[in-house]
Amino acid sequence: MPGEPLIYGRGLVKQFGTVRAVDSIDFAVERGEAFGFLGPNGAGKSSTMRMIACVSPRTSGDLSVLGLDPDRDGARIRGRIGVVPQEDSLDLELTVRENLYVYGRYFDLPRSELRPRIEQLLRFAQLTERGDDRVEPLSGGMKRRLTIARSLINEPELLLLDEPTTGLDPQARHALWDRLYRLKSQGVTLVLTTHYMDEAEQLCDRLVVMDRGTVAAEGSPQGLIGRYCTREVVELRFGPGESERHADKVADIPERIEVLPDRLLLYTDQGDATVEAVQRRALAPVSVLVRRATLEDVFLRLTGRQLVD
Amino acid sequence: MATPPALRATQYFLLAYRRTWRASIMSTFVSPLLYLLAMGVGLGSFVNKGGGAASLGHMGYLQFVAPGLAAANAATAAAGESTFPVMGGIKWTRTYFAMLATPLRVVDVLAGHLTWIGARVAMAVAPYLIVMAAFGVTPSPEAAAVLPAGILVGMAFSTPLVAFAATQDNDGSFSLVFRLGMIPLFLFSGVFFPVSVLPVGLRVIAYATPLWHGVELCRLLTLGRLGAASAAVHAGYLVALAVVGAVIASRTYTRRLRT
Ligand SMILES: Nc1ncnc2c1ncn2[C@@H]1O[C@H](COP(=O)(O)OP(=O)(O)O)[C@@H](O)[C@H]1O
Ligand SMILES: [Mg+2]
């Protein structure tokens, strides 16, 4: 149906025993966008993704995926989406090609159709040379690209990626982001979770900030930064545990100040002027840095805690 | 034509086996044959010369032991395939989770794996049948039914064991299954000697074990002496165990895999 969101969650809850992993969240993902769940470890991102992927039944609330109900039509939904789980589930003893082939068979794709598609996916994942190698010795980045290639075997209209680049080195991350841009430009709807604010800023058109099972805020990366932060941030770095006693001396300068154990964050629209004002107070911080506000600052503002610690 | 979902899961195990079959050929084919030669021919010549033949009901020892070993090997193969690979599907390679991200459902994954285990059991039983035929100890045409009977024995062990394996956090308990379960069964279920020679207490226990029913079923089939009543008792027991195990397995699998 046109106009209906591709994924729609309302009052969505996931309870594990006494742990409420997802505590009544609302969200909607539109066709063609890249949508993110940003939050620290334990925020409930994977639990949410697994409900969307129809591998984990919801405890309560409404959820619709591709206009269908995961409780009733799980197998049909799974046939039309691609899933990159947080933990790889590749068979390390099989070759790259065999992993793709057998996964395609789960969707009942015939061999004749799979053969050319596997070659195309190997090119996409830049793994053509390694096609007949066992998976085990591949690098972390290659395994992740293979998992993404595998998730595309059924030409899904919706791709779910749970922490696609966690544990990868910067170069491997950029290679992977590049693949995801390509998919997006081909019209695939992307839903991803991450605890990296740069990943969320790079990839997501829109995101929700998750914390302790709830949604703290929702919007575009720039929209969220504009709503919750100033344009710039002056970071004053001190020795460990020393920042607190300096906070009072500069608190009147910026619009807002955040005190971290080793740093003061001064939120301001005029970074340079703020730096000058700080320098007149003779605090002697270890370092002074002016930077643009990021989603990390948004998270700090919303929760009082850091995304990655 | 659409492949049934469970068989798509089976295809995975077949593909994985094609990579490792050389490593398993010793345990599946070679060591059973060594057993058969040592027991049936070696020990057999000793037994046949003594008073053994009479208490075995006037059959050669090879004739006696071969169908028993076929049934026991079916049970052992089933137990091996129903424990460690299940942990692999859940924890090591996480294949079950890969399958469940696709249109396959938990019941498909379970049925697909059990189908594969059935195939492995068939591979474990077939060599016995071939050797028995070669030695001319398969007087009855029904002896060919030892193959499906062996698969049934395998399933009676497999379904309760996969149900159990899916509840485990690691493979620590599996060696106990073998040491306290499979090996005593192997020794005391009438494979090597008739349970009638056991003291009455042990004999009653032996009658209650699935392997004894499997051994009897296979033995009577090779002799062509399986009557309707004993067929119903032995096969009925094994079918019941396999079905109950499958029902429990579908619960433990769901609990473990759809959290
Ligand atoms: N299968 C499970 N059983 C019990 N608790 C779980 C399970 N999965 C997740 N949790 C708990 O739910 C909370 C949210 O976890 P998760 O959704 O994995 O968060 P995230 O992906 O954001 O790190 C955590 O407290 C976690 O321990
Ligand atoms: Mg997670």
Coordinates of C-alpha atoms and ligand atoms in Angstrom, one line a residue:
Chain A
M1 CA 0.0 0.0 0.0
P2 CA 1.4 3.4 -0.9
G3 CA 1.9 5.8 2.0
E4 CA 2.1 3.0 4.6
P5 CA 5.4 2.7 6.4
L6 CA 7.5 -0.3 5.5
I7 CA 8.0 -1.1 9.2
Y8 CA 5.8 0.2 11.9
G9 CA 6.1 -0.4 15.6
R10 CA 3.9 1.0 18.3
G11 CA 4.1 0.3 22.1
L12 CA 6.5 -2.5 21.1
V13 CA 7.8 -4.5 24.1
K14 CA 10.3 -7.3 24.6
Q15 CA 10.6 -8.9 28.0
F16 CA 13.2 -11.6 28.9
G17 CA 12.2 -12.9 32.4
T18 CA 12.5 -9.8 34.6
V19 CA 14.5 -7.8 32.0
R20 CA 12.5 -5.5 29.9
A21 CA 14.9 -5.3 26.9
V22 CA 12.5 -3.1 24.8
D23 CA 10.1 -1.0 26.8
S24 CA 7.3 0.2 24.6
I25 CA 8.9 1.9 21.7
D26 CA 7.3 3.7 18.7
F27 CA 8.9 4.1 15.3
A28 CA 8.2 4.0 11.6
V29 CA 10.5 3.3 8.7
E30 CA 9.6 4.6 5.2
R31 CA 10.4 2.8 2.0
G32 CA 13.8 3.7 0.5
E33 CA 15.3 5.4 3.6
A34 CA 18.2 4.4 5.8
F35 CA 17.0 4.2 9.3
G36 CA 19.1 3.8 12.4
F37 CA 18.8 2.7 16.0
L38 CA 21.6 4.4 17.8
G39 CA 22.3 3.5 21.4
P40 CA 24.9 2.0 23.8
N41 CA 25.3 -1.7 24.6
G42 CA 22.2 -3.1 26.2
A43 CA 19.9 -0.4 24.9
G44 CA 17.6 -3.0 23.3
K45 CA 18.7 -2.5 19.7
S46 CA 19.3 -6.2 18.9
S47 CA 16.1 -7.2 20.6
T48 CA 14.2 -4.8 18.4
M49 CA 15.9 -5.9 15.3
R50 CA 15.2 -9.5 16.0
M51 CA 11.5 -8.8 16.4
I52 CA 11.5 -7.0 13.1
A53 CA 13.4 -9.9 11.5
C54 CA 10.6 -12.2 12.7
V55 CA 13.0 -14.5 14.7
S56 CA 11.9 -13.3 18.1
P57 CA 8.2 -13.0 19.1
R58 CA 7.2 -9.7 20.6
T59 CA 5.9 -9.6 24.1
S60 CA 3.3 -7.0 23.4
G61 CA 2.6 -4.0 21.2
D62 CA 2.0 -3.6 17.5
L63 CA 4.5 -4.4 14.8
S64 CA 4.0 -4.6 11.1
V65 CA 6.8 -5.4 8.6
L66 CA 6.1 -5.0 4.8
G67 CA 2.4 -4.5 5.8
L68 CA 2.4 -8.0 7.4
D69 CA 2.2 -9.3 11.0
P70 CA 5.4 -11.1 12.1
D71 CA 3.4 -13.3 14.4
R72 CA 1.2 -14.6 11.6
D73 CA 3.4 -14.2 8.5
G74 CA 6.9 -14.6 9.8
A75 CA 8.1 -17.0 7.1
R76 CA 6.6 -14.8 4.3
I77 CA 8.3 -11.7 5.7
R78 CA 11.6 -13.4 6.2
G79 CA 11.4 -14.5 2.5
R80 CA 11.4 -10.9 1.4
I81 CA 14.0 -9.3 3.8
G82 CA 17.7 -9.7 4.3
V83 CA 19.3 -10.0 7.7
V84 CA 22.8 -9.3 8.9
P85 CA 22.8 -10.5 12.5
Q86 CA 25.1 -9.0 15.1
E87 CA 26.9 -12.4 15.5
D88 CA 28.0 -14.0 12.3
S89 CA 26.5 -17.3 11.5
L90 CA 28.7 -18.3 8.5
D91 CA 29.9 -21.9 8.2
L92 CA 33.7 -21.5 8.5
E93 CA 34.4 -24.9 7.1
L94 CA 32.5 -24.3 3.9
T95 CA 33.8 -22.1 1.1
V96 CA 32.5 -18.6 0.4
R97 CA 30.5 -19.8 -2.6
E98 CA 29.1 -22.7 -0.6
N99 CA 27.9 -20.4 2.1
L100 CA 26.0 -18.3 -0.4
Y101 CA 24.7 -21.3 -2.3
V102 CA 23.3 -23.1 0.8
Y103 CA 21.7 -19.9 2.1
G104 CA 20.1 -19.3 -1.2
R105 CA 18.7 -22.9 -1.0
Y106 CA 16.9 -22.0 2.2
F107 CA 14.9 -19.6 0.1
D108 CA 14.3 -22.4 -2.4
L109 CA 16.1 -20.5 -5.1
P110 CA 17.0 -22.9 -7.9
R111 CA 20.6 -23.6 -8.7
S112 CA 20.3 -22.1 -12.2
E113 CA 19.2 -18.8 -10.7
L114 CA 21.7 -18.9 -7.8
R115 CA 24.7 -19.5 -9.9
P116 CA 24.8 -16.1 -11.7
R117 CA 23.5 -14.3 -8.6
I118 CA 26.4 -15.7 -6.5
E119 CA 28.9 -14.4 -9.0
Q120 CA 27.3 -11.0 -8.9
L121 CA 27.2 -10.9 -5.1
L122 CA 30.8 -11.9 -4.9
R123 CA 31.7 -9.0 -7.2
F124 CA 29.6 -6.7 -5.0
A125 CA 31.3 -7.9 -1.8
Q126 CA 34.7 -7.8 -3.5
L127 CA 35.3 -11.4 -2.8
T128 CA 35.4 -12.9 -6.3
E129 CA 39.1 -14.0 -5.8
R130 CA 38.2 -15.8 -2.5
G131 CA 35.1 -17.5 -3.8
D132 CA 36.5 -21.0 -3.5
D133 CA 38.4 -20.5 -0.2
R134 CA 37.1 -21.6 3.1
V135 CA 35.6 -18.8 5.2
E136 CA 37.7 -19.5 8.3
P137 CA 40.9 -17.6 7.3
L138 CA 39.1 -14.6 5.9
S139 CA 39.5 -11.2 7.7
G140 CA 36.8 -9.8 9.9
G141 CA 35.9 -7.3 7.2
M142 CA 35.6 -9.9 4.5
K143 CA 33.4 -12.1 6.7
R144 CA 31.1 -9.2 7.3
R145 CA 31.0 -8.4 3.6
L146 CA 30.2 -12.1 3.0
T147 CA 27.4 -11.9 5.5
I148 CA 26.0 -8.9 3.7
A149 CA 26.3 -10.6 0.4
R150 CA 24.5 -13.6 1.8
S151 CA 21.7 -11.4 3.1
L152 CA 21.1 -10.1 -0.4
I153 CA 20.7 -13.6 -2.0
N154 CA 16.9 -13.3 -2.2
E155 CA 17.1 -9.7 -3.6
P156 CA 15.4 -8.2 -0.5
E157 CA 13.5 -4.9 -0.5
L158 CA 14.5 -4.4 3.1
L159 CA 17.9 -5.1 4.7
L160 CA 18.4 -5.3 8.5
L161 CA 21.9 -4.8 9.7
D162 CA 22.7 -5.3 13.4
E163 CA 26.0 -3.5 14.2
P164 CA 27.4 -4.1 10.7
T165 CA 30.9 -2.7 11.5
T166 CA 31.5 -3.4 15.2
G167 CA 34.9 -4.8 15.7
L168 CA 36.2 -3.8 12.2
D169 CA 39.2 -1.5 11.6
P170 CA 38.6 1.9 10.1
Q171 CA 39.5 0.9 6.5
A172 CA 37.2 -2.2 6.6
R173 CA 34.4 0.0 8.0
H174 CA 34.7 2.5 5.2
A175 CA 34.7 -0.3 2.6
L176 CA 31.5 -1.6 4.2
W177 CA 29.8 1.8 4.3
D178 CA 30.6 2.2 0.6
R179 CA 28.7 -1.1 -0.1
L180 CA 25.8 0.1 1.9
Y181 CA 25.6 3.5 0.1
R182 CA 25.5 1.5 -3.2
L183 CA 22.6 -0.6 -1.9
K184 CA 20.7 2.5 -0.8
S185 CA 21.1 4.1 -4.1
Q186 CA 19.6 1.0 -5.7
G187 CA 16.5 1.6 -3.6
V188 CA 17.0 -1.0 -0.8
T189 CA 15.6 0.2 2.5
L190 CA 18.3 -0.1 5.2
V191 CA 17.6 -0.4 8.9
L192 CA 20.7 -0.6 11.0
T193 CA 21.8 -0.5 14.6
T194 CA 25.0 1.0 15.8
H195 CA 26.7 2.4 18.8
Y196 CA 29.0 4.5 16.7
M197 CA 27.8 8.0 16.3
D198 CA 29.9 8.6 13.1
E199 CA 28.3 5.5 11.5
A200 CA 24.8 6.8 12.3
E201 CA 25.7 10.3 10.9
Q202 CA 27.2 8.8 7.8
L203 CA 24.6 6.3 6.9
C204 CA 21.3 7.3 8.4
D205 CA 18.7 9.6 6.9
R206 CA 16.7 9.3 10.1
L207 CA 17.3 7.6 13.4
V208 CA 16.0 7.0 16.9
V209 CA 18.3 7.3 19.9
M210 CA 17.7 4.3 22.2
D211 CA 18.5 4.0 25.8
R212 CA 17.5 1.4 28.3
G213 CA 14.8 0.0 26.1
T214 CA 13.2 3.2 25.3
V215 CA 13.4 5.8 22.5
A216 CA 14.9 9.0 23.8
A217 CA 14.6 11.0 20.6
E218 CA 13.9 10.7 16.9
G219 CA 15.0 12.7 13.8
S220 CA 17.7 13.2 11.2
P221 CA 21.3 13.4 12.5
Q222 CA 21.5 17.1 11.7
G223 CA 18.0 17.7 13.0
L224 CA 18.8 16.0 16.3
I225 CA 22.1 17.9 16.7
G226 CA 20.3 21.2 16.0
R227 CA 17.5 20.4 18.4
Y228 CA 19.7 19.2 21.3
C229 CA 23.0 20.9 20.9
T230 CA 24.8 24.1 19.8
R231 CA 26.7 24.1 16.6
E232 CA 30.1 23.8 18.1
V233 CA 31.8 22.3 21.2
V234 CA 34.9 23.3 22.9
E235 CA 36.6 20.4 24.7
L236 CA 38.9 21.2 27.5
R237 CA 40.9 18.1 28.5
F238 CA 42.3 17.7 32.0
G239 CA 44.1 15.0 33.9
P240 CA 41.9 12.1 35.0
G241 CA 39.4 13.2 37.6
E242 CA 40.5 16.8 37.5
S243 CA 37.9 18.4 35.3
E244 CA 35.2 18.7 38.0
R245 CA 37.1 21.3 40.0
H246 CA 37.6 23.6 37.0
A247 CA 33.9 23.5 35.9
D248 CA 32.7 26.4 38.0
K249 CA 35.4 28.7 36.7
V250 CA 34.1 28.5 33.1
A251 CA 30.5 27.6 33.5
D252 CA 29.3 31.1 32.7
I253 CA 31.0 31.2 29.3
P254 CA 29.1 28.7 27.1
E255 CA 25.4 28.1 26.7
R256 CA 25.7 24.8 28.5
I257 CA 28.5 22.7 30.0
E258 CA 28.9 19.0 30.4
V259 CA 31.4 17.6 33.0
L260 CA 33.1 14.3 32.1
P261 CA 35.8 12.8 34.4
D262 CA 38.7 14.0 32.2
R263 CA 37.0 16.7 30.1
L264 CA 34.7 19.7 30.1
L265 CA 32.5 20.1 27.1
L266 CA 31.4 23.7 26.5
Y267 CA 28.5 24.0 24.1
T268 CA 28.6 27.2 22.1
D269 CA 27.7 28.7 18.7
Q270 CA 31.0 30.6 18.6
G271 CA 33.8 28.2 19.3
D272 CA 36.7 30.5 18.8
A273 CA 35.3 33.3 20.9
T274 CA 34.6 30.7 23.7
V275 CA 38.2 29.5 23.5
E276 CA 39.5 33.1 23.9
A277 CA 37.2 33.6 26.9
V278 CA 38.5 30.4 28.4
Q279 CA 42.1 31.3 27.9
R280 CA 41.6 34.6 29.8
R281 CA 40.7 32.5 32.9
A282 CA 44.1 30.8 33.0
L283 CA 43.0 27.2 33.7
A284 CA 45.9 25.5 31.9
P285 CA 44.0 22.5 30.5
V286 CA 46.1 19.7 28.9
S287 CA 44.5 20.5 25.5
V288 CA 41.8 22.6 23.9
L289 CA 39.8 21.5 20.9
V290 CA 37.0 23.1 18.9
R291 CA 34.8 20.7 17.1
R292 CA 31.3 20.4 15.6
A293 CA 28.7 18.9 17.8
T294 CA 27.9 15.2 17.0
L295 CA 25.3 12.6 17.9
E296 CA 27.6 11.7 20.8
D297 CA 26.8 15.1 22.3
V298 CA 23.1 14.6 21.6
F299 CA 23.2 11.3 23.5
L300 CA 25.1 12.9 26.4
R301 CA 22.5 15.6 26.5
L302 CA 19.6 13.2 26.5
T303 CA 20.9 10.6 28.9
G304 CA 23.8 12.2 30.9
R305 CA 26.0 9.3 29.7
Q306 CA 28.4 8.5 26.9
L307 CA 27.5 6.2 24.0
V308 CA 30.8 4.3 24.1
D309 CA 32.7 4.1 27.3
Chain B
M1 CA 9.1 -27.6 -8.2
A2 CA 9.3 -26.3 -4.6
T3 CA 11.6 -28.2 -2.2
P4 CA 9.9 -28.8 1.1
P5 CA 11.5 -26.4 3.7
A6 CA 12.8 -29.2 5.9
L7 CA 14.7 -30.7 3.0
R8 CA 16.3 -27.4 2.3
A9 CA 17.8 -27.6 5.8
T10 CA 18.9 -31.2 5.1
Q11 CA 20.8 -29.9 2.1
Y12 CA 23.0 -27.9 4.4
F13 CA 24.1 -31.0 6.4
L14 CA 24.7 -32.9 3.2
L15 CA 26.9 -30.1 1.9
A16 CA 28.8 -29.9 5.2
Y17 CA 29.2 -33.7 5.2
R18 CA 30.7 -33.7 1.8
R19 CA 33.6 -31.7 3.2
T20 CA 34.2 -34.0 6.2
W21 CA 33.1 -37.5 5.1
R22 CA 36.7 -38.7 4.9
A23 CA 37.2 -38.0 8.6
S24 CA 34.1 -40.0 9.5
I25 CA 34.6 -43.0 7.3
M26 CA 36.7 -44.8 9.9
S27 CA 34.0 -44.6 12.6
T28 CA 31.0 -45.2 10.3
F29 CA 32.3 -48.0 8.0
V30 CA 35.7 -49.4 9.0
S31 CA 35.4 -49.9 12.7
P32 CA 32.0 -51.7 12.5
L33 CA 33.5 -54.0 10.0
L34 CA 36.4 -54.7 12.3
Y35 CA 33.9 -55.5 15.1
L36 CA 32.0 -57.8 12.8
L37 CA 35.1 -59.7 11.8
A38 CA 36.5 -59.9 15.4
M39 CA 33.2 -60.8 17.0
G40 CA 31.4 -62.8 14.3
V41 CA 34.3 -64.7 12.9
G42 CA 37.0 -64.6 15.6
L43 CA 34.9 -64.9 18.8
G44 CA 32.3 -66.7 16.8
S45 CA 34.4 -69.7 16.0
F46 CA 35.1 -70.1 19.7
V47 CA 31.4 -69.8 20.7
N48 CA 30.2 -72.1 18.0
K49 CA 32.6 -74.8 19.1
G50 CA 31.5 -74.5 22.7
G51 CA 28.0 -74.9 24.0
G52 CA 27.1 -71.4 22.7
A53 CA 25.3 -72.6 19.6
A54 CA 22.6 -74.4 21.5
S55 CA 21.7 -71.4 23.8
L56 CA 21.7 -69.1 20.7
G57 CA 18.9 -71.4 19.2
H58 CA 21.2 -73.2 16.8
M59 CA 22.5 -70.3 14.8
G60 CA 26.1 -69.3 14.1
Y61 CA 27.5 -66.5 16.3
L62 CA 28.0 -64.3 13.3
Q63 CA 24.3 -64.7 12.5
F64 CA 23.5 -63.8 16.0
V65 CA 25.8 -60.8 16.5
A66 CA 25.6 -59.1 13.1
P67 CA 22.0 -57.8 13.3
G68 CA 22.7 -56.8 16.9
L69 CA 25.7 -54.8 15.9
A70 CA 23.7 -53.2 13.1
A71 CA 21.1 -52.0 15.6
A72 CA 23.7 -50.9 18.1
N73 CA 25.7 -49.1 15.5
A74 CA 22.5 -47.3 14.4
A75 CA 21.9 -46.2 18.0
T76 CA 25.5 -45.0 18.4
A77 CA 25.6 -43.1 15.1
A78 CA 22.3 -41.5 16.0
A79 CA 23.6 -40.5 19.4
G80 CA 26.7 -38.9 18.0
E81 CA 24.8 -37.0 15.3
S82 CA 22.1 -35.9 17.8
T83 CA 24.4 -34.2 20.4
F84 CA 27.5 -32.3 19.2
P85 CA 26.0 -31.2 15.9
V86 CA 23.0 -29.8 17.7
M87 CA 25.3 -27.7 20.0
G88 CA 27.1 -26.7 16.8
G89 CA 23.8 -25.4 15.2
I90 CA 23.1 -23.4 18.3
K91 CA 26.5 -22.2 19.6
W92 CA 29.5 -23.1 17.4
T93 CA 28.6 -22.4 13.8
R94 CA 25.1 -21.1 14.7
T95 CA 23.7 -22.7 11.6
Y96 CA 20.3 -23.0 13.1
F97 CA 20.1 -19.2 13.4
A98 CA 21.3 -18.7 9.8
M99 CA 18.4 -21.0 8.8
L100 CA 15.9 -19.3 11.0
A101 CA 16.6 -15.9 9.4
T102 CA 15.2 -17.3 6.2
P103 CA 11.7 -18.7 5.5
L104 CA 12.6 -21.8 7.4
R105 CA 10.7 -22.3 10.7
V106 CA 11.9 -24.0 13.9
V107 CA 10.0 -27.2 12.9
D108 CA 11.6 -27.2 9.5
V109 CA 15.1 -26.9 11.0
L110 CA 14.3 -29.7 13.4
A111 CA 12.7 -32.0 10.8
G112 CA 15.5 -31.2 8.4
H113 CA 18.2 -32.1 10.9
L114 CA 16.4 -35.3 11.9
T115 CA 16.1 -36.3 8.2
W116 CA 19.8 -35.9 7.9
I117 CA 20.4 -37.9 11.0
G118 CA 18.2 -40.6 9.5
A119 CA 20.4 -40.6 6.4
R120 CA 23.5 -40.9 8.5
V121 CA 22.0 -43.8 10.4
A122 CA 21.2 -45.5 7.1
M123 CA 24.9 -45.1 6.2
A124 CA 25.9 -46.7 9.4
V125 CA 23.5 -49.7 9.0
A126 CA 24.1 -50.4 5.3
P127 CA 27.6 -51.9 5.7
Y128 CA 26.3 -54.5 8.1
L129 CA 23.7 -55.6 5.7
I130 CA 26.2 -55.9 2.9
V131 CA 28.7 -57.9 5.0
M132 CA 25.9 -60.1 6.3
A133 CA 24.8 -60.9 2.8
A134 CA 28.4 -61.5 1.8
F135 CA 28.8 -64.1 4.6
G136 CA 25.5 -65.6 3.7
V137 CA 23.9 -64.9 7.1
T138 CA 20.7 -63.3 5.7
P139 CA 18.6 -66.3 5.1
S140 CA 15.3 -64.3 4.9
P141 CA 14.4 -61.8 2.2
E142 CA 13.0 -59.7 5.0
A143 CA 16.6 -59.1 6.0
A144 CA 16.6 -56.0 3.7
A145 CA 14.1 -54.5 6.2
V146 CA 17.0 -54.2 8.7
L147 CA 17.8 -50.9 6.9
P148 CA 14.5 -49.2 7.8
A149 CA 14.4 -51.0 11.1
G150 CA 17.9 -49.6 11.8
I151 CA 16.7 -46.1 10.9
L152 CA 13.8 -46.5 13.3
V153 CA 16.2 -47.5 16.1
G154 CA 18.3 -44.4 15.2
M155 CA 15.2 -42.1 15.4
A156 CA 14.2 -43.6 18.7
F157 CA 17.5 -42.5 20.1
S158 CA 17.8 -39.3 18.0
T159 CA 14.7 -37.4 18.9
P160 CA 15.0 -37.6 22.7
L161 CA 18.7 -36.7 22.4
V162 CA 18.3 -33.7 20.2
A163 CA 15.5 -32.6 22.6
F164 CA 18.0 -32.9 25.4
A165 CA 20.9 -31.3 23.5
A166 CA 18.9 -28.2 22.7
T167 CA 18.6 -27.5 26.5
Q168 CA 22.3 -27.7 27.2
D169 CA 24.6 -24.7 27.5
N170 CA 27.7 -26.7 26.4
D171 CA 28.8 -30.1 25.4
G172 CA 29.9 -31.2 28.9
S173 CA 27.0 -33.5 29.4
F174 CA 27.4 -35.3 26.1
S175 CA 30.3 -37.5 27.2
L176 CA 28.1 -38.6 30.1
V177 CA 25.4 -39.6 27.7
F178 CA 27.9 -41.9 26.1
R179 CA 29.6 -43.2 29.2
L180 CA 26.5 -43.7 31.3
G181 CA 24.0 -44.3 28.5
M182 CA 25.2 -45.6 25.2
I183 CA 28.1 -47.8 26.3
P184 CA 26.1 -49.8 29.0
L185 CA 23.3 -50.2 26.5
F186 CA 25.7 -51.4 23.9
L187 CA 27.0 -54.0 26.3
F188 CA 23.8 -55.2 28.0
S189 CA 21.1 -55.0 25.3
G190 CA 21.5 -58.5 23.9
V191 CA 24.0 -57.5 21.2
F192 CA 26.7 -59.9 22.2
F193 CA 24.8 -62.5 24.2
P194 CA 21.1 -63.2 24.8
V195 CA 19.7 -61.2 27.7
S196 CA 18.2 -64.4 29.0
V197 CA 21.6 -65.2 30.5
L198 CA 21.4 -62.1 32.7
P199 CA 20.2 -62.2 36.3
V200 CA 16.5 -61.5 36.4
G201 CA 16.9 -57.9 37.7
L202 CA 19.2 -56.8 34.9
R203 CA 17.1 -58.8 32.4
V204 CA 14.0 -56.7 33.2
I205 CA 16.0 -53.5 32.8
A206 CA 17.3 -54.8 29.4
Y207 CA 13.8 -55.5 28.2
A208 CA 12.8 -51.9 29.0
T209 CA 15.7 -50.3 27.0
P210 CA 15.1 -49.2 23.4
L211 CA 18.3 -50.8 22.2
W212 CA 17.1 -54.3 23.2
H213 CA 13.9 -53.8 21.2
G214 CA 16.0 -52.6 18.3
V215 CA 18.3 -55.6 18.5
E216 CA 15.4 -58.0 18.7
L217 CA 13.7 -56.4 15.7
C218 CA 16.8 -56.5 13.5
R219 CA 17.7 -60.1 14.6
L220 CA 14.2 -61.5 14.0
L221 CA 14.1 -59.7 10.6
T222 CA 17.3 -61.3 9.4
L223 CA 16.1 -64.7 10.5
G224 CA 12.7 -64.2 8.9
R225 CA 11.1 -65.0 12.3
L226 CA 9.4 -61.7 13.1
G227 CA 5.8 -62.4 14.0
A228 CA 3.1 -59.8 14.0
A229 CA 3.0 -59.6 17.8
S230 CA 6.7 -59.1 18.3
A231 CA 6.8 -56.6 15.4
A232 CA 4.1 -54.6 17.0
V233 CA 5.8 -54.6 20.4
H234 CA 9.3 -53.8 19.2
A235 CA 8.5 -51.4 16.4
G236 CA 5.7 -49.9 18.5
Y237 CA 8.0 -49.1 21.4
L238 CA 10.6 -47.5 19.1
V239 CA 8.0 -45.5 17.1
A240 CA 6.4 -44.3 20.4
L241 CA 9.8 -43.2 21.7
A242 CA 10.7 -41.4 18.5
V243 CA 7.3 -39.6 18.4
V244 CA 7.4 -38.5 22.0
G245 CA 11.0 -37.4 21.5
A246 CA 10.0 -35.4 18.5
V247 CA 7.2 -33.6 20.3
I248 CA 9.5 -32.7 23.2
A249 CA 12.2 -31.6 20.8
S250 CA 9.9 -29.2 19.0
R251 CA 9.3 -27.6 22.4
T252 CA 12.9 -27.4 23.5
Y253 CA 14.0 -26.2 20.1
T254 CA 11.4 -23.5 20.1
R255 CA 12.3 -22.4 23.6
R256 CA 16.0 -22.3 22.7
L257 CA 15.8 -20.8 19.2
R258 CA 12.9 -18.4 19.3
T259 CA 13.8 -16.2 22.3
Ligands
LIG1 N1 17.9 -13.9 24.9 C1 18.0 -13.0 26.0 N2 17.7 -13.5 27.2 C2 17.8 -12.7 28.3 N3 18.1 -11.4 28.3 C3 18.4 -10.9 27.1 C4 18.4 -11.7 25.9 N4 18.7 -10.9 24.8 C5 19.0 -9.7 25.3 N5 18.8 -9.6 26.7 C6 18.9 -8.5 27.6 O1 18.2 -7.4 27.0 C7 18.8 -6.2 27.1 C8 19.0 -5.5 25.8 O2 19.9 -6.3 25.0 P1 20.1 -6.1 23.4 O3 18.8 -6.0 22.8 O4 21.0 -7.1 23.0 O5 20.8 -4.7 23.4 P2 21.8 -4.0 22.4 O6 21.7 -4.7 21.1 O7 21.3 -2.6 22.3 O8 23.1 -4.1 23.0 C9 20.2 -6.5 27.8 O9 20.0 -6.2 29.2 C10 20.4 -7.9 27.6 O10 21.1 -8.5 28.6
MG2 MG 23.1 -5.7 20.0

